[in-house]
């Protein structure tokens, strides 16, 4: 595992963007696994800039997003499809038909999960999967539980995730209670994993994920078993991992 310790959010974002751009330059028709949330926003901004300057092109890239809230339309400003359009897709040369996000409006969400898993499988899984890290250790919407869910599935969000995301909605009651998410198995089939973390409120999760026991109670800890993981984080997010390794 490689760890990049950057001094702040901007430096972390530039480093993460450089790793994604390097993947796209090395393999222009690669499959990028993408994440939403606040952490990757700076990296996406940087990629947009490099795309505009002609340094990196997404024209042949396919993307597969990790997850989507169940019950939100793609046009809803808190849906993950909307997030991806506004934070990346609308500003770069990726083909709309090459972007994939689970549908939050499917009548049968379980069938939608199976369809989505097949889409990712047919693309050969991600060459590079970008991940954020939940404060409770979740990756995608794989919440702490008693097993590692394998494939894309419908999940009940935990209280802690609903609380963390309430800031984006009028109230915690408006936060969807379920989501469709790639499974841990889907994520682990990516050839490379890039996980980003910023801020002191991620320090515990980073420490537990990468220096603690591998347990579904800390879903990100499974990444210790992946052969090609890069963690890009700022000093605040790495503070406890550093103490553990001191
Ligand atoms: C996003 C996702 C989530 C976030 C995680 C961290 O698609 O699947 O696992 O990556 O909740 O979110 P932020 O970056 O907002 O702290």
PDB file of C-alpha atoms and ligand atoms in Angstrom:
ATOM      1  CA  UNK A   1       0.000   0.000   0.000  1.00  0.00           C
ATOM      2  CA  UNK A   2       1.223   3.477  -0.847  1.00  0.00           C
ATOM      3  CA  UNK A   3       0.337   6.452   1.344  1.00  0.00           C
ATOM      4  CA  UNK A   4       0.633  10.058   0.196  1.00  0.00           C
ATOM      5  CA  UNK A   5       0.535  12.508   3.089  1.00  0.00           C
ATOM      6  CA  UNK A   6      -0.360  15.949   1.754  1.00  0.00           C
ATOM      7  CA  UNK A   7      -0.370  19.132   3.790  1.00  0.00           C
ATOM      8  CA  UNK A   8      -3.971  20.145   3.170  1.00  0.00           C
ATOM      9  CA  UNK A   9      -7.137  19.530   1.173  1.00  0.00           C
ATOM     10  CA  UNK A  10      -5.881  21.310  -1.961  1.00  0.00           C
ATOM     11  CA  UNK A  11      -2.647  19.363  -2.087  1.00  0.00           C
ATOM     12  CA  UNK A  12      -4.555  16.126  -1.455  1.00  0.00           C
ATOM     13  CA  UNK A  13      -6.934  16.962  -4.297  1.00  0.00           C
ATOM     14  CA  UNK A  14      -4.105  17.688  -6.743  1.00  0.00           C
ATOM     15  CA  UNK A  15      -2.369  14.434  -5.867  1.00  0.00           C
ATOM     16  CA  UNK A  16      -5.568  12.391  -6.277  1.00  0.00           C
ATOM     17  CA  UNK A  17      -6.305  14.118  -9.602  1.00  0.00           C
ATOM     18  CA  UNK A  18      -2.778  13.364 -10.821  1.00  0.00           C
ATOM     19  CA  UNK A  19      -3.216   9.660 -10.051  1.00  0.00           C
ATOM     20  CA  UNK A  20      -6.563   9.561 -11.901  1.00  0.00           C
ATOM     21  CA  UNK A  21      -5.118  11.519 -14.845  1.00  0.00           C
ATOM     22  CA  UNK A  22      -2.114   9.169 -14.994  1.00  0.00           C
ATOM     23  CA  UNK A  23      -4.519   6.231 -15.258  1.00  0.00           C
ATOM     24  CA  UNK A  24      -6.436   7.885 -18.104  1.00  0.00           C
ATOM     25  CA  UNK A  25      -3.280   8.912 -19.964  1.00  0.00           C
ATOM     26  CA  UNK A  26      -1.815   5.402 -19.638  1.00  0.00           C
ATOM     27  CA  UNK A  27      -5.056   3.738 -20.749  1.00  0.00           C
ATOM     28  CA  UNK A  28      -7.387   6.215 -22.511  1.00  0.00           C
ATOM     29  CA  UNK A  29     -10.235   3.671 -22.713  1.00  0.00           C
ATOM     30  CA  UNK A  30     -10.054   2.721 -19.054  1.00  0.00           C
ATOM     31  CA  UNK A  31     -12.952   2.141 -16.662  1.00  0.00           C
ATOM     32  CA  UNK A  32     -12.978   4.663 -13.825  1.00  0.00           C
ATOM     33  CA  UNK A  33     -14.898   3.842 -10.676  1.00  0.00           C
ATOM     34  CA  UNK A  34     -16.048   7.165  -9.235  1.00  0.00           C
ATOM     35  CA  UNK A  35     -17.284   8.414  -5.876  1.00  0.00           C
ATOM     36  CA  UNK A  36     -19.398  11.330  -4.713  1.00  0.00           C
ATOM     37  CA  UNK A  37     -19.169  13.151  -1.375  1.00  0.00           C
ATOM     38  CA  UNK A  38     -17.213  16.253  -0.441  1.00  0.00           C
ATOM     39  CA  UNK A  39     -13.724  14.721  -0.473  1.00  0.00           C
ATOM     40  CA  UNK A  40     -13.285  14.161  -4.256  1.00  0.00           C
ATOM     41  CA  UNK A  41     -14.726  17.536  -5.316  1.00  0.00           C
ATOM     42  CA  UNK A  42     -11.308  19.239  -5.426  1.00  0.00           C
ATOM     43  CA  UNK A  43      -9.824  16.396  -7.470  1.00  0.00           C
ATOM     44  CA  UNK A  44     -12.711  16.630  -9.945  1.00  0.00           C
ATOM     45  CA  UNK A  45     -12.131  20.419 -10.235  1.00  0.00           C
ATOM     46  CA  UNK A  46      -8.490  19.788 -11.059  1.00  0.00           C
ATOM     47  CA  UNK A  47      -9.383  17.139 -13.654  1.00  0.00           C
ATOM     48  CA  UNK A  48     -11.825  19.590 -15.284  1.00  0.00           C
ATOM     49  CA  UNK A  49      -9.016  22.145 -15.530  1.00  0.00           C
ATOM     50  CA  UNK A  50      -6.580  19.649 -17.074  1.00  0.00           C
ATOM     51  CA  UNK A  51      -9.300  18.485 -19.468  1.00  0.00           C
ATOM     52  CA  UNK A  52      -9.967  22.071 -20.592  1.00  0.00           C
ATOM     53  CA  UNK A  53      -6.235  22.611 -21.095  1.00  0.00           C
ATOM     54  CA  UNK A  54      -6.117  19.492 -23.285  1.00  0.00           C
ATOM     55  CA  UNK A  55      -3.824  17.567 -20.936  1.00  0.00           C
ATOM     56  CA  UNK A  56      -6.224  14.694 -20.273  1.00  0.00           C
ATOM     57  CA  UNK A  57      -9.186  13.453 -22.287  1.00  0.00           C
ATOM     58  CA  UNK A  58     -12.098  11.337 -21.064  1.00  0.00           C
ATOM     59  CA  UNK A  59     -13.438  10.760 -24.586  1.00  0.00           C
ATOM     60  CA  UNK A  60     -12.856   7.005 -24.420  1.00  0.00           C
ATOM     61  CA  UNK A  61     -13.369   6.525 -20.668  1.00  0.00           C
ATOM     62  CA  UNK A  62     -16.270   4.567 -19.194  1.00  0.00           C
ATOM     63  CA  UNK A  63     -17.271   5.395 -15.642  1.00  0.00           C
ATOM     64  CA  UNK A  64     -19.096   3.414 -12.988  1.00  0.00           C
ATOM     65  CA  UNK A  65     -20.229   5.192  -9.856  1.00  0.00           C
ATOM     66  CA  UNK A  66     -20.301   3.504  -6.506  1.00  0.00           C
ATOM     67  CA  UNK A  67     -23.802   4.283  -5.380  1.00  0.00           C
ATOM     68  CA  UNK A  68     -27.064   6.203  -5.519  1.00  0.00           C
ATOM     69  CA  UNK A  69     -29.784   7.078  -3.041  1.00  0.00           C
ATOM     70  CA  UNK A  70     -32.933   5.014  -3.496  1.00  0.00           C
ATOM     71  CA  UNK A  71     -35.927   7.211  -4.241  1.00  0.00           C
ATOM     72  CA  UNK A  72     -34.132  10.232  -5.703  1.00  0.00           C
ATOM     73  CA  UNK A  73     -34.594  11.212  -9.355  1.00  0.00           C
ATOM     74  CA  UNK A  74     -31.458  11.942 -11.411  1.00  0.00           C
ATOM     75  CA  UNK A  75     -32.514  15.624 -11.496  1.00  0.00           C
ATOM     76  CA  UNK A  76     -32.801  15.860  -7.692  1.00  0.00           C
ATOM     77  CA  UNK A  77     -30.010  18.143  -6.557  1.00  0.00           C
ATOM     78  CA  UNK A  78     -28.940  15.637  -3.868  1.00  0.00           C
ATOM     79  CA  UNK A  79     -28.907  12.606  -6.153  1.00  0.00           C
ATOM     80  CA  UNK A  80     -25.489  11.200  -6.931  1.00  0.00           C
ATOM     81  CA  UNK A  81     -26.246  11.337 -10.683  1.00  0.00           C
ATOM     82  CA  UNK A  82     -26.834  15.084 -10.311  1.00  0.00           C
ATOM     83  CA  UNK A  83     -23.635  15.404  -8.259  1.00  0.00           C
ATOM     84  CA  UNK A  84     -21.589  13.694 -10.963  1.00  0.00           C
ATOM     85  CA  UNK A  85     -23.115  15.781 -13.749  1.00  0.00           C
ATOM     86  CA  UNK A  86     -22.462  19.078 -11.966  1.00  0.00           C
ATOM     87  CA  UNK A  87     -19.082  18.246 -10.435  1.00  0.00           C
ATOM     88  CA  UNK A  88     -17.519  16.426 -13.381  1.00  0.00           C
ATOM     89  CA  UNK A  89     -19.434  15.006 -16.336  1.00  0.00           C
ATOM     90  CA  UNK A  90     -20.974  18.291 -17.607  1.00  0.00           C
ATOM     91  CA  UNK A  91     -17.519  19.895 -17.714  1.00  0.00           C
ATOM     92  CA  UNK A  92     -15.365  17.252 -19.405  1.00  0.00           C
ATOM     93  CA  UNK A  93     -15.423  15.381 -22.713  1.00  0.00           C
ATOM     94  CA  UNK A  94     -16.791  12.092 -21.316  1.00  0.00           C
ATOM     95  CA  UNK A  95     -19.602  10.612 -23.470  1.00  0.00           C
ATOM     96  CA  UNK A  96     -22.916  10.674 -21.577  1.00  0.00           C
ATOM     97  CA  UNK A  97     -23.674   7.092 -22.637  1.00  0.00           C
ATOM     98  CA  UNK A  98     -20.376   5.928 -21.124  1.00  0.00           C
ATOM     99  CA  UNK A  99     -21.298   7.095 -17.624  1.00  0.00           C
ATOM    100  CA  UNK A 100     -23.047   4.717 -15.245  1.00  0.00           C
ATOM    101  CA  UNK A 101     -24.772   5.442 -11.937  1.00  0.00           C
ATOM    102  CA  UNK A 102     -27.344   3.074 -10.383  1.00  0.00           C
ATOM    103  CA  UNK A 103     -30.904   4.269 -10.950  1.00  0.00           C
ATOM    104  CA  UNK A 104     -32.493   5.664  -7.803  1.00  0.00           C
ATOM    105  CA  UNK A 105     -35.967   5.430  -9.310  1.00  0.00           C
ATOM    106  CA  UNK A 106     -36.081   1.790 -10.387  1.00  0.00           C
ATOM    107  CA  UNK A 107     -39.442   0.158  -9.550  1.00  0.00           C
ATOM    108  CA  UNK A 108     -37.573  -2.943  -8.509  1.00  0.00           C
ATOM    109  CA  UNK A 109     -34.382  -1.824  -6.754  1.00  0.00           C
ATOM    110  CA  UNK A 110     -33.167  -5.389  -6.253  1.00  0.00           C
ATOM    111  CA  UNK A 111     -33.392  -6.031 -10.017  1.00  0.00           C
ATOM    112  CA  UNK A 112     -31.645  -2.685 -10.604  1.00  0.00           C
ATOM    113  CA  UNK A 113     -28.781  -3.820  -8.352  1.00  0.00           C
ATOM    114  CA  UNK A 114     -28.412  -7.029 -10.388  1.00  0.00           C
ATOM    115  CA  UNK A 115     -28.512  -5.040 -13.648  1.00  0.00           C
ATOM    116  CA  UNK A 116     -25.875  -2.613 -12.354  1.00  0.00           C
ATOM    117  CA  UNK A 117     -23.564  -5.380 -11.159  1.00  0.00           C
ATOM    118  CA  UNK A 118     -23.783  -6.868 -14.672  1.00  0.00           C
ATOM    119  CA  UNK A 119     -22.942  -3.498 -16.259  1.00  0.00           C
ATOM    120  CA  UNK A 120     -19.802  -3.246 -14.132  1.00  0.00           C
ATOM    121  CA  UNK A 121     -18.905  -6.892 -14.840  1.00  0.00           C
ATOM    122  CA  UNK A 122     -19.433  -6.445 -18.597  1.00  0.00           C
ATOM    123  CA  UNK A 123     -17.039  -3.498 -18.513  1.00  0.00           C
ATOM    124  CA  UNK A 124     -14.493  -5.781 -16.841  1.00  0.00           C
ATOM    125  CA  UNK A 125     -14.695  -3.948 -13.468  1.00  0.00           C
ATOM    126  CA  UNK A 126     -12.848  -0.712 -12.720  1.00  0.00           C
ATOM    127  CA  UNK A 127      -9.234  -0.161 -13.705  1.00  0.00           C
ATOM    128  CA  UNK A 128      -9.099   2.455 -10.947  1.00  0.00           C
ATOM    129  CA  UNK A 129     -11.740   2.795  -8.243  1.00  0.00           C
ATOM    130  CA  UNK A 130     -11.854   6.100  -6.371  1.00  0.00           C
ATOM    131  CA  UNK A 131     -13.237   5.840  -2.829  1.00  0.00           C
ATOM    132  CA  UNK A 132     -14.054   8.262  -0.045  1.00  0.00           C
ATOM    133  CA  UNK A 133     -14.148   7.012   3.538  1.00  0.00           C
ATOM    134  CA  UNK A 134     -17.129   7.355   5.866  1.00  0.00           C
ATOM    135  CA  UNK A 135     -16.456   8.357   9.467  1.00  0.00           C
ATOM    136  CA  UNK A 136     -17.858   4.964  10.442  1.00  0.00           C
ATOM    137  CA  UNK A 137     -15.560   3.247   7.943  1.00  0.00           C
ATOM    138  CA  UNK A 138     -18.071   2.762   5.161  1.00  0.00           C
ATOM    139  CA  UNK A 139     -16.978   2.585   1.536  1.00  0.00           C
ATOM    140  CA  UNK A 140     -19.659   3.176  -1.044  1.00  0.00           C
ATOM    141  CA  UNK A 141     -22.706   2.680   1.152  1.00  0.00           C
ATOM    142  CA  UNK A 142     -21.344  -0.540   2.631  1.00  0.00           C
ATOM    143  CA  UNK A 143     -22.113   0.222   6.245  1.00  0.00           C
ATOM    144  CA  UNK A 144     -20.609  -1.531   9.272  1.00  0.00           C
ATOM    145  CA  UNK A 145     -22.349  -4.898   9.665  1.00  0.00           C
ATOM    146  CA  UNK A 146     -21.655  -8.551  10.414  1.00  0.00           C
ATOM    147  CA  UNK A 147     -20.473  -9.547   6.924  1.00  0.00           C
ATOM    148  CA  UNK A 148     -18.960  -8.074   3.768  1.00  0.00           C
ATOM    149  CA  UNK A 149     -21.752  -7.786   1.150  1.00  0.00           C
ATOM    150  CA  UNK A 150     -20.350  -9.068  -2.137  1.00  0.00           C
ATOM    151  CA  UNK A 151     -22.338  -7.604  -5.043  1.00  0.00           C
ATOM    152  CA  UNK A 152     -24.325  -4.430  -5.744  1.00  0.00           C
ATOM    153  CA  UNK A 153     -27.218  -4.383  -3.291  1.00  0.00           C
ATOM    154  CA  UNK A 154     -29.904  -2.305  -1.599  1.00  0.00           C
ATOM    155  CA  UNK A 155     -28.839  -1.107   1.815  1.00  0.00           C
ATOM    156  CA  UNK A 156     -30.484   0.549   4.812  1.00  0.00           C
ATOM    157  CA  UNK A 157     -28.431   3.590   5.758  1.00  0.00           C
ATOM    158  CA  UNK A 158     -27.244   3.833   9.340  1.00  0.00           C
ATOM    159  CA  UNK A 159     -28.215   6.613  11.698  1.00  0.00           C
ATOM    160  CA  UNK A 160     -24.649   7.964  11.560  1.00  0.00           C
ATOM    161  CA  UNK A 161     -24.646   8.177   7.752  1.00  0.00           C
ATOM    162  CA  UNK A 162     -28.091   9.803   7.705  1.00  0.00           C
ATOM    163  CA  UNK A 163     -26.872  12.349  10.280  1.00  0.00           C
ATOM    164  CA  UNK A 164     -23.660  13.009   8.335  1.00  0.00           C
ATOM    165  CA  UNK A 165     -25.636  13.622   5.134  1.00  0.00           C
ATOM    166  CA  UNK A 166     -28.458  15.639   6.750  1.00  0.00           C
ATOM    167  CA  UNK A 167     -26.493  18.836   6.125  1.00  0.00           C
ATOM    168  CA  UNK A 168     -27.325  18.506   2.431  1.00  0.00           C
ATOM    169  CA  UNK A 169     -31.099  18.162   3.000  1.00  0.00           C
ATOM    170  CA  UNK A 170     -33.728  20.358   4.640  1.00  0.00           C
ATOM    171  CA  UNK A 171     -33.700  17.978   7.629  1.00  0.00           C
ATOM    172  CA  UNK A 172     -32.540  14.475   8.618  1.00  0.00           C
ATOM    173  CA  UNK A 173     -36.097  13.301   7.836  1.00  0.00           C
ATOM    174  CA  UNK A 174     -35.568  14.214   4.179  1.00  0.00           C
ATOM    175  CA  UNK A 175     -32.454  12.069   3.804  1.00  0.00           C
ATOM    176  CA  UNK A 176     -33.326   8.869   1.905  1.00  0.00           C
ATOM    177  CA  UNK A 177     -33.190   5.829   4.172  1.00  0.00           C
ATOM    178  CA  UNK A 178     -31.913   3.396   1.558  1.00  0.00           C
ATOM    179  CA  UNK A 179     -29.308   3.362  -1.184  1.00  0.00           C
ATOM    180  CA  UNK A 180     -28.082   1.124  -3.978  1.00  0.00           C
ATOM    181  CA  UNK A 181     -24.385   0.455  -3.667  1.00  0.00           C
ATOM    182  CA  UNK A 182     -21.643  -1.596  -5.232  1.00  0.00           C
ATOM    183  CA  UNK A 183     -20.741  -4.417  -2.898  1.00  0.00           C
ATOM    184  CA  UNK A 184     -17.386  -4.955  -1.261  1.00  0.00           C
ATOM    185  CA  UNK A 185     -16.727  -7.697  -3.820  1.00  0.00           C
ATOM    186  CA  UNK A 186     -17.483  -5.295  -6.706  1.00  0.00           C
ATOM    187  CA  UNK A 187     -15.070  -2.751  -5.235  1.00  0.00           C
ATOM    188  CA  UNK A 188     -12.343  -5.318  -4.513  1.00  0.00           C
ATOM    189  CA  UNK A 189     -12.428  -6.480  -8.160  1.00  0.00           C
ATOM    190  CA  UNK A 190     -11.061  -3.084  -9.261  1.00  0.00           C
ATOM    191  CA  UNK A 191      -7.454  -3.412 -10.410  1.00  0.00           C
ATOM    192  CA  UNK A 192      -6.391  -0.332  -8.426  1.00  0.00           C
ATOM    193  CA  UNK A 193      -7.974   1.455  -5.493  1.00  0.00           C
ATOM    194  CA  UNK A 194      -7.454   5.152  -4.749  1.00  0.00           C
ATOM    195  CA  UNK A 195      -8.922   6.192  -1.410  1.00  0.00           C
ATOM    196  CA  UNK A 196      -9.019   9.833  -0.377  1.00  0.00           C
ATOM    197  CA  UNK A 197      -9.512  11.275   3.109  1.00  0.00           C
ATOM    198  CA  UNK A 198      -9.334  14.794   4.476  1.00  0.00           C
ATOM    199  CA  UNK A 199      -9.739  16.372   7.888  1.00  0.00           C
ATOM    200  CA  UNK A 200      -9.381  15.402  11.528  1.00  0.00           C
ATOM    201  CA  UNK A 201     -12.857  13.856  11.640  1.00  0.00           C
ATOM    202  CA  UNK A 202     -11.550  11.074   9.360  1.00  0.00           C
ATOM    203  CA  UNK A 203      -8.451  10.334  11.452  1.00  0.00           C
ATOM    204  CA  UNK A 204     -10.082   7.565  13.523  1.00  0.00           C
ATOM    205  CA  UNK A 205     -11.539   5.843  10.463  1.00  0.00           C
ATOM    206  CA  UNK A 206      -8.206   6.005   8.608  1.00  0.00           C
ATOM    207  CA  UNK A 207      -6.392   4.524  11.602  1.00  0.00           C
ATOM    208  CA  UNK A 208      -8.953   1.750  12.151  1.00  0.00           C
ATOM    209  CA  UNK A 209      -9.195   0.930   8.424  1.00  0.00           C
ATOM    210  CA  UNK A 210      -5.488   0.593   7.800  1.00  0.00           C
ATOM    211  CA  UNK A 211      -3.968  -0.321  11.177  1.00  0.00           C
ATOM    212  CA  UNK A 212      -6.835  -2.189  12.823  1.00  0.00           C
ATOM    213  CA  UNK A 213      -8.296  -5.669  12.398  1.00  0.00           C
ATOM    214  CA  UNK A 214      -9.984  -6.616   9.121  1.00  0.00           C
ATOM    215  CA  UNK A 215     -13.649  -6.742  10.054  1.00  0.00           C
ATOM    216  CA  UNK A 216     -17.009  -5.951   8.438  1.00  0.00           C
ATOM    217  CA  UNK A 217     -17.582  -3.680  11.439  1.00  0.00           C
ATOM    218  CA  UNK A 218     -15.027  -1.418   9.680  1.00  0.00           C
ATOM    219  CA  UNK A 219     -15.810  -2.072   5.993  1.00  0.00           C
ATOM    220  CA  UNK A 220     -12.774  -0.168   4.638  1.00  0.00           C
ATOM    221  CA  UNK A 221     -10.463  -2.533   6.552  1.00  0.00           C
ATOM    222  CA  UNK A 222     -10.988  -5.093   3.749  1.00  0.00           C
ATOM    223  CA  UNK A 223      -8.766  -2.876   1.609  1.00  0.00           C
ATOM    224  CA  UNK A 224      -5.787  -4.221   3.576  1.00  0.00           C
ATOM    225  CA  UNK A 225      -6.263  -7.361   1.450  1.00  0.00           C
ATOM    226  CA  UNK A 226      -6.270  -5.540  -1.902  1.00  0.00           C
ATOM    227  CA  UNK A 227      -2.940  -5.760  -3.761  1.00  0.00           C
ATOM    228  CA  UNK A 228      -2.916  -2.195  -5.157  1.00  0.00           C
ATOM    229  CA  UNK A 229      -4.227   0.484  -2.793  1.00  0.00           C
ATOM    230  CA  UNK A 230      -3.147   4.117  -2.699  1.00  0.00           C
ATOM    231  CA  UNK A 231      -4.298   6.308   0.179  1.00  0.00           C
ATOM    232  CA  UNK A 232      -4.104  10.033  -0.479  1.00  0.00           C
ATOM    233  CA  UNK A 233      -4.856  12.042   2.631  1.00  0.00           C
ATOM    234  CA  UNK A 234      -4.007  15.271   4.341  1.00  0.00           C
ATOM    235  CA  UNK A 235      -2.015  15.505   7.554  1.00  0.00           C
ATOM    236  CA  UNK A 236      -5.110  15.861   9.718  1.00  0.00           C
ATOM    237  CA  UNK A 237      -6.697  12.665   8.369  1.00  0.00           C
ATOM    238  CA  UNK A 238      -3.415  10.777   8.770  1.00  0.00           C
ATOM    239  CA  UNK A 239      -2.613  12.004  12.290  1.00  0.00           C
ATOM    240  CA  UNK A 240      -3.796   8.861  14.120  1.00  0.00           C
ATOM    241  CA  UNK A 241      -2.393   6.379  11.596  1.00  0.00           C
ATOM    242  CA  UNK A 242       0.985   8.052  12.018  1.00  0.00           C
ATOM    243  CA  UNK A 243       0.740   7.774  15.804  1.00  0.00           C
ATOM    244  CA  UNK A 244      -0.158   4.064  15.435  1.00  0.00           C
ATOM    245  CA  UNK A 245       2.919   3.498  13.252  1.00  0.00           C
ATOM    246  CA  UNK A 246       5.285   5.658  15.358  1.00  0.00           C
TER     247      UNK A 246
HETATM  248  C1  LIG B   1     -19.830   8.421  -2.081  1.00  0.00           C
HETATM  249  C2  LIG B   1     -19.732   7.318  -1.136  1.00  0.00           C
HETATM  250  C3  LIG B   1     -19.421   7.508   0.297  1.00  0.00           C
HETATM  251  C4  LIG B   1     -18.472   8.670   0.594  1.00  0.00           C
HETATM  252  C5  LIG B   1     -18.193   8.779   2.096  1.00  0.00           C
HETATM  253  C6  LIG B   1     -17.303   9.952   2.424  1.00  0.00           C
HETATM  254  O1  LIG B   1     -20.156   7.942  -3.392  1.00  0.00           O
HETATM  255  O2  LIG B   1     -19.933   6.227  -1.549  1.00  0.00           O
HETATM  256  O3  LIG B   1     -18.867   6.310   0.790  1.00  0.00           O
HETATM  257  O4  LIG B   1     -17.288   8.475  -0.108  1.00  0.00           O
HETATM  258  O5  LIG B   1     -19.408   8.936   2.775  1.00  0.00           O
HETATM  259  O6  LIG B   1     -17.978  11.129   2.115  1.00  0.00           O
HETATM  260  P1  LIG B   1     -17.291  12.556   2.232  1.00  0.00           P
HETATM  261  O7  LIG B   1     -16.251  12.611   1.147  1.00  0.00           O
HETATM  262  O8  LIG B   1     -18.408  13.542   1.975  1.00  0.00           O
HETATM  263  O9  LIG B   1     -16.703  12.667   3.592  1.00  0.00           O
END
